[in-house]
mmCIF file of C-alpha atoms in Angstrom:
data_model
loop_
_atom_site.group_PDB
_atom_site.id
_atom_site.type_symbol
_atom_site.label_atom_id
_atom_site.label_comp_id
_atom_site.label_asym_id
_atom_site.label_seq_id
_atom_site.Cartn_x
_atom_site.Cartn_y
_atom_site.Cartn_z
ATOM 1 C CA THR U 235 8.224 -5.406 -17.047
ATOM 2 C CA MET U 236 9.284 -5.854 -13.276
ATOM 3 C CA ASP U 237 12.356 -7.605 -14.496
ATOM 4 C CA GLN U 238 13.200 -4.147 -16.226
ATOM 5 C CA LEU U 239 12.801 -2.034 -13.315
ATOM 6 C CA ALA U 240 15.157 -4.116 -11.318
ATOM 7 C CA SER U 241 17.871 -3.480 -14.258
ATOM 8 C CA PHE U 242 17.015 0.485 -14.881
ATOM 9 C CA ALA U 243 16.874 0.398 -10.837
ATOM 10 C CA GLY U 244 20.010 -1.580 -10.602
ATOM 11 C CA LEU U 245 22.044 0.969 -12.858
ATOM 12 C CA ALA U 246 21.103 3.832 -10.197
ATOM 13 C CA THR U 247 23.090 1.638 -7.821
ATOM 14 C CA LEU U 248 26.362 2.210 -9.632
ATOM 15 C CA ASP U 249 26.310 5.960 -7.844
ATOM 16 C CA PRO U 250 25.900 5.377 -4.100
ATOM 17 C CA SER U 251 25.310 8.897 -3.666
ATOM 18 C CA ILE U 252 21.907 8.466 -5.189
ATOM 19 C CA GLY U 253 21.069 6.235 -2.007
ATOM 20 C CA ILE U 254 19.008 3.441 -3.701
ATOM 21 C CA THR U 255 19.848 -0.097 -3.470
ATOM 22 C CA VAL U 256 18.338 -3.307 -4.946
ATOM 23 C CA GLU U 257 17.814 -6.639 -3.449
ATOM 24 C CA GLU U 258 16.500 -10.278 -4.578
ATOM 25 C CA ARG U 259 15.897 -12.792 -1.875
ATOM 26 C CA ASP U 260 14.031 -16.295 -2.025
ATOM 27 C CA VAL U 261 10.656 -16.104 0.142
ATOM 28 C CA ASP U 262 9.218 -20.328 -0.304
ATOM 29 C CA GLY U 263 10.708 -20.596 -3.775
ATOM 30 C CA VAL U 264 9.418 -17.178 -4.875
ATOM 31 C CA GLU U 265 11.982 -14.582 -6.002
ATOM 32 C CA VAL U 266 11.172 -10.997 -3.964
ATOM 33 C CA THR U 267 12.774 -7.828 -5.016
ATOM 34 C CA SER U 268 13.277 -4.966 -2.586
ATOM 35 C CA LEU U 269 13.976 -1.376 -3.657
ATOM 36 C CA ARG U 270 15.352 0.860 -1.489
ATOM 37 C CA TRP U 271 15.977 4.415 -1.642
ATOM 38 C CA GLN U 272 17.632 5.811 1.425
ATOM 39 C CA ASP U 273 18.033 9.249 1.521
ATOM 40 C CA PRO U 274 21.796 10.165 1.913
ATOM 41 C CA SER U 275 21.369 13.827 3.584
ATOM 42 C CA ALA U 276 18.922 12.578 6.126
ATOM 43 C CA PRO U 277 19.737 13.266 9.844
ATOM 44 C CA THR U 278 20.503 9.851 11.622
ATOM 45 C CA GLU U 279 18.781 11.165 14.352
ATOM 46 C CA PRO U 280 15.447 13.011 14.667
ATOM 47 C CA ASP U 281 15.298 16.667 14.986
ATOM 48 C CA PRO U 282 12.593 17.732 17.849
ATOM 49 C CA ALA U 283 12.332 21.014 16.386
ATOM 50 C CA MET U 284 10.573 19.246 13.230
ATOM 51 C CA PRO U 285 7.975 16.989 14.655
ATOM 52 C CA MET U 286 6.688 15.812 11.256
ATOM 53 C CA PRO U 287 9.404 15.391 8.182
ATOM 54 C CA PHE U 288 8.390 16.866 4.754
ATOM 55 C CA ALA U 289 9.614 13.438 3.048
ATOM 56 C CA PRO U 290 10.228 10.140 4.810
ATOM 57 C CA PRO U 291 13.996 9.198 4.840
ATOM 58 C CA ALA U 292 13.872 5.890 3.316
ATOM 59 C CA LEU U 293 11.251 4.529 1.175
ATOM 60 C CA VAL U 294 11.226 0.608 -0.102
ATOM 61 C CA VAL U 295 9.337 -0.958 -2.770
ATOM 62 C CA GLU U 296 9.100 -4.461 -3.325
ATOM 63 C CA TRP U 297 7.563 -6.719 -5.549
ATOM 64 C CA ALA U 298 7.370 -10.771 -6.692
ATOM 65 C CA VAL U 299 6.012 -12.253 -10.003
ATOM 66 C CA THR U 300 4.576 -15.708 -10.073
ATOM 67 C CA ASP U 301 2.590 -17.575 -12.593
ATOM 68 C CA ASP U 302 -0.677 -16.218 -11.544
ATOM 69 C CA ARG U 303 -0.386 -13.021 -9.753
ATOM 70 C CA VAL U 304 2.269 -9.795 -9.433
ATOM 71 C CA LEU U 305 2.439 -8.763 -5.754
ATOM 72 C CA LEU U 306 3.754 -5.021 -5.510
ATOM 73 C CA GLY U 307 3.915 -3.268 -2.098
ATOM 74 C CA ALA U 308 5.086 -0.391 -0.628
ATOM 75 C CA GLY U 309 7.328 -1.357 2.492
ATOM 76 C CA ASP U 310 9.599 -4.480 3.461
ATOM 77 C CA ARG U 311 6.825 -6.637 5.210
ATOM 78 C CA PHE U 312 3.863 -6.935 2.404
ATOM 79 C CA VAL U 313 5.090 -9.124 -0.102
ATOM 80 C CA GLU U 314 6.515 -11.437 1.754
ATOM 81 C CA ARG U 315 3.380 -11.581 4.436
ATOM 82 C CA VAL U 316 0.974 -12.190 1.476
ATOM 83 C CA LEU U 317 3.273 -14.604 0.004
ATOM 84 C CA GLY U 318 3.126 -16.862 3.598
ATOM 85 C CA GLN U 319 -0.594 -15.843 4.266
ATOM 86 C CA ASP U 320 -3.018 -18.634 4.378
ATOM 87 C CA ALA U 321 -6.018 -18.511 2.470
ATOM 88 C CA ASP U 322 -8.319 -18.619 4.983
ATOM 89 C CA GLU U 323 -6.924 -15.101 6.384
ATOM 90 C CA SER U 324 -6.871 -13.442 2.867
ATOM 91 C CA LEU U 325 -8.968 -10.270 1.983
ATOM 92 C CA ALA U 326 -11.456 -12.877 -0.134
ATOM 93 C CA GLN U 327 -12.937 -13.688 3.742
ATOM 94 C CA GLU U 328 -13.219 -10.109 4.619
ATOM 95 C CA PRO U 329 -17.380 -9.493 4.167
ATOM 96 C CA ARG U 330 -16.518 -5.865 3.304
ATOM 97 C CA PHE U 331 -14.443 -6.586 0.049
ATOM 98 C CA VAL U 332 -16.284 -9.281 -0.758
ATOM 99 C CA ASP U 333 -19.841 -7.561 -0.714
ATOM 100 C CA ALA U 334 -18.173 -4.482 -2.245
ATOM 101 C CA VAL U 335 -16.809 -6.722 -5.108
ATOM 102 C CA ALA U 336 -20.447 -8.334 -5.321
ATOM 103 C CA ASP U 337 -22.099 -5.250 -5.838
ATOM 104 C CA LEU U 338 -19.614 -4.245 -8.800
ATOM 105 C CA GLY U 339 -20.330 -7.292 -10.946
ATOM 106 C CA GLY U 340 -18.769 -10.255 -8.912
ATOM 107 C CA PRO U 341 -15.583 -11.989 -8.686
ATOM 108 C CA GLU U 342 -14.968 -12.804 -12.384
ATOM 109 C CA HIS U 343 -12.673 -9.725 -12.960
ATOM 110 C CA ALA U 344 -9.419 -8.794 -14.384
ATOM 111 C CA GLY U 345 -8.750 -6.935 -11.644
ATOM 112 C CA VAL U 346 -9.731 -5.006 -8.093
ATOM 113 C CA THR U 347 -8.723 -2.174 -6.316
ATOM 114 C CA TRP U 348 -9.266 -2.105 -2.780
ATOM 115 C CA VAL U 349 -8.612 1.043 0.167
ATOM 116 C CA ASP U 350 -9.646 0.020 3.317
ATOM 117 C CA LEU U 351 -10.097 3.783 4.345
ATOM 118 C CA ARG U 352 -11.651 2.886 7.740
ATOM 119 C CA GLY U 353 -8.521 0.709 8.551
ATOM 120 C CA ILE U 354 -6.316 3.245 7.504
ATOM 121 C CA ARG U 355 -8.059 5.846 9.793
ATOM 122 C CA GLU U 356 -7.917 3.754 12.716
ATOM 123 C CA ALA U 357 -4.368 2.660 12.256
ATOM 124 C CA VAL U 358 -3.349 6.051 12.105
ATOM 125 C CA LEU U 359 -5.274 7.293 15.395
ATOM 126 C CA ALA U 360 -3.722 4.214 16.802
ATOM 127 C CA ALA U 361 -0.564 4.730 16.078
ATOM 128 C CA VAL U 362 -0.079 8.711 16.494
ATOM 129 C CA GLY U 363 -3.221 9.438 19.448
ATOM 130 C CA GLU U 364 -6.410 11.320 18.472
ATOM 131 C CA GLU U 365 -4.554 14.591 20.402
ATOM 132 C CA GLY U 366 -1.268 15.776 19.560
ATOM 133 C CA ALA U 367 -0.731 14.363 16.339
ATOM 134 C CA PHE U 368 2.226 15.845 14.590
ATOM 135 C CA GLY U 369 1.419 18.603 16.646
ATOM 136 C CA PHE U 370 -1.198 19.768 14.358
ATOM 137 C CA ASP U 371 -3.545 20.183 17.864
ATOM 138 C CA ALA U 372 -5.326 22.920 16.782
ATOM 139 C CA ILE U 373 -7.045 21.290 13.558
ATOM 140 C CA TRP U 374 -6.506 17.427 14.265
ATOM 141 C CA GLY U 375 -9.877 17.447 16.193
ATOM 142 C CA ASP U 376 -11.470 19.299 13.168
ATOM 143 C CA VAL U 377 -10.074 16.971 10.469
ATOM 144 C CA VAL U 378 -10.975 13.260 12.040
ATOM 145 C CA PRO U 379 -15.268 14.041 12.017
ATOM 146 C CA TRP U 380 -14.683 14.734 8.260
ATOM 147 C CA LEU U 381 -12.955 11.479 7.451
ATOM 148 C CA GLU U 382 -14.773 9.026 10.048
ATOM 149 C CA PRO U 383 -17.631 8.613 7.278
ATOM 150 C CA LEU U 384 -15.369 7.506 4.552
ATOM 151 C CA ASP U 385 -15.309 3.564 4.858
ATOM 152 C CA ARG U 386 -13.675 2.066 1.409
ATOM 153 C CA ILE U 387 -12.953 2.584 -1.930
ATOM 154 C CA VAL U 388 -13.414 -0.198 -4.428
ATOM 155 C CA ALA U 389 -12.783 -0.706 -8.437
ATOM 156 C CA VAL U 390 -13.385 -3.659 -10.355
ATOM 157 C CA THR U 391 -12.257 -4.186 -13.862
ATOM 158 C CA ARG U 392 -13.785 -6.738 -16.037
ATOM 159 C CA LEU U 393 -12.803 -7.480 -19.464
ATOM 160 C CA GLU U 394 -16.063 -7.820 -21.693
ATOM 161 C CA GLY U 395 -15.271 -8.932 -24.776
ATOM 162 C CA ASP U 396 -12.304 -6.988 -26.149
ATOM 163 C CA LEU U 397 -13.149 -4.067 -23.689
ATOM 164 C CA LEU U 398 -12.022 -3.354 -20.295
ATOM 165 C CA HIS U 399 -14.956 -2.295 -18.605
ATOM 166 C CA SER U 400 -14.472 -0.708 -14.735
ATOM 167 C CA GLU U 401 -16.483 0.402 -11.825
ATOM 168 C CA SER U 402 -15.547 2.433 -9.054
ATOM 169 C CA VAL U 403 -17.263 3.411 -5.849
ATOM 170 C CA LEU U 404 -16.237 5.578 -2.810
ATOM 171 C CA LEU U 405 -18.457 3.746 0.152
ATOM 172 C CA VAL U 406 -19.484 6.175 2.681
ATOM 173 C CA GLU U 407 -21.041 5.303 6.120
#
């Protein structure tokens, strides 16, 4: 399926005005495919009159398929970072992840979804600052307190006989 997506995207590269490129590279013996869309009409310099663009000027989706996993990531660093990651640094070592998966039936599963809402919130606040984010000074202080209790979203799907059974939770603290 991922190869079909790359082939389909490759057709779009025939028209350079669309702004799509497909690239493949080898990372530690694994083929990583990058699908990049660069807005051909995006300005080359930021416009100070528009502090927050309505659409990003470029998007990258990458994937790699191995014998035992499919890696799919947004951005041009996730897949390569995961392929080179030591098992001791994996998400499976994070107590918040391990505990949440255990609460939903344990590690024997067909799939897991994990969204670290706390981590995302902290990263965004560190990147843009708690005040003056994107010019939304008036509402930013009102929004952050509503987001603070949201900790993580976890979903675990298990194969039980012929049925897929899925449980999902939004954890708040």
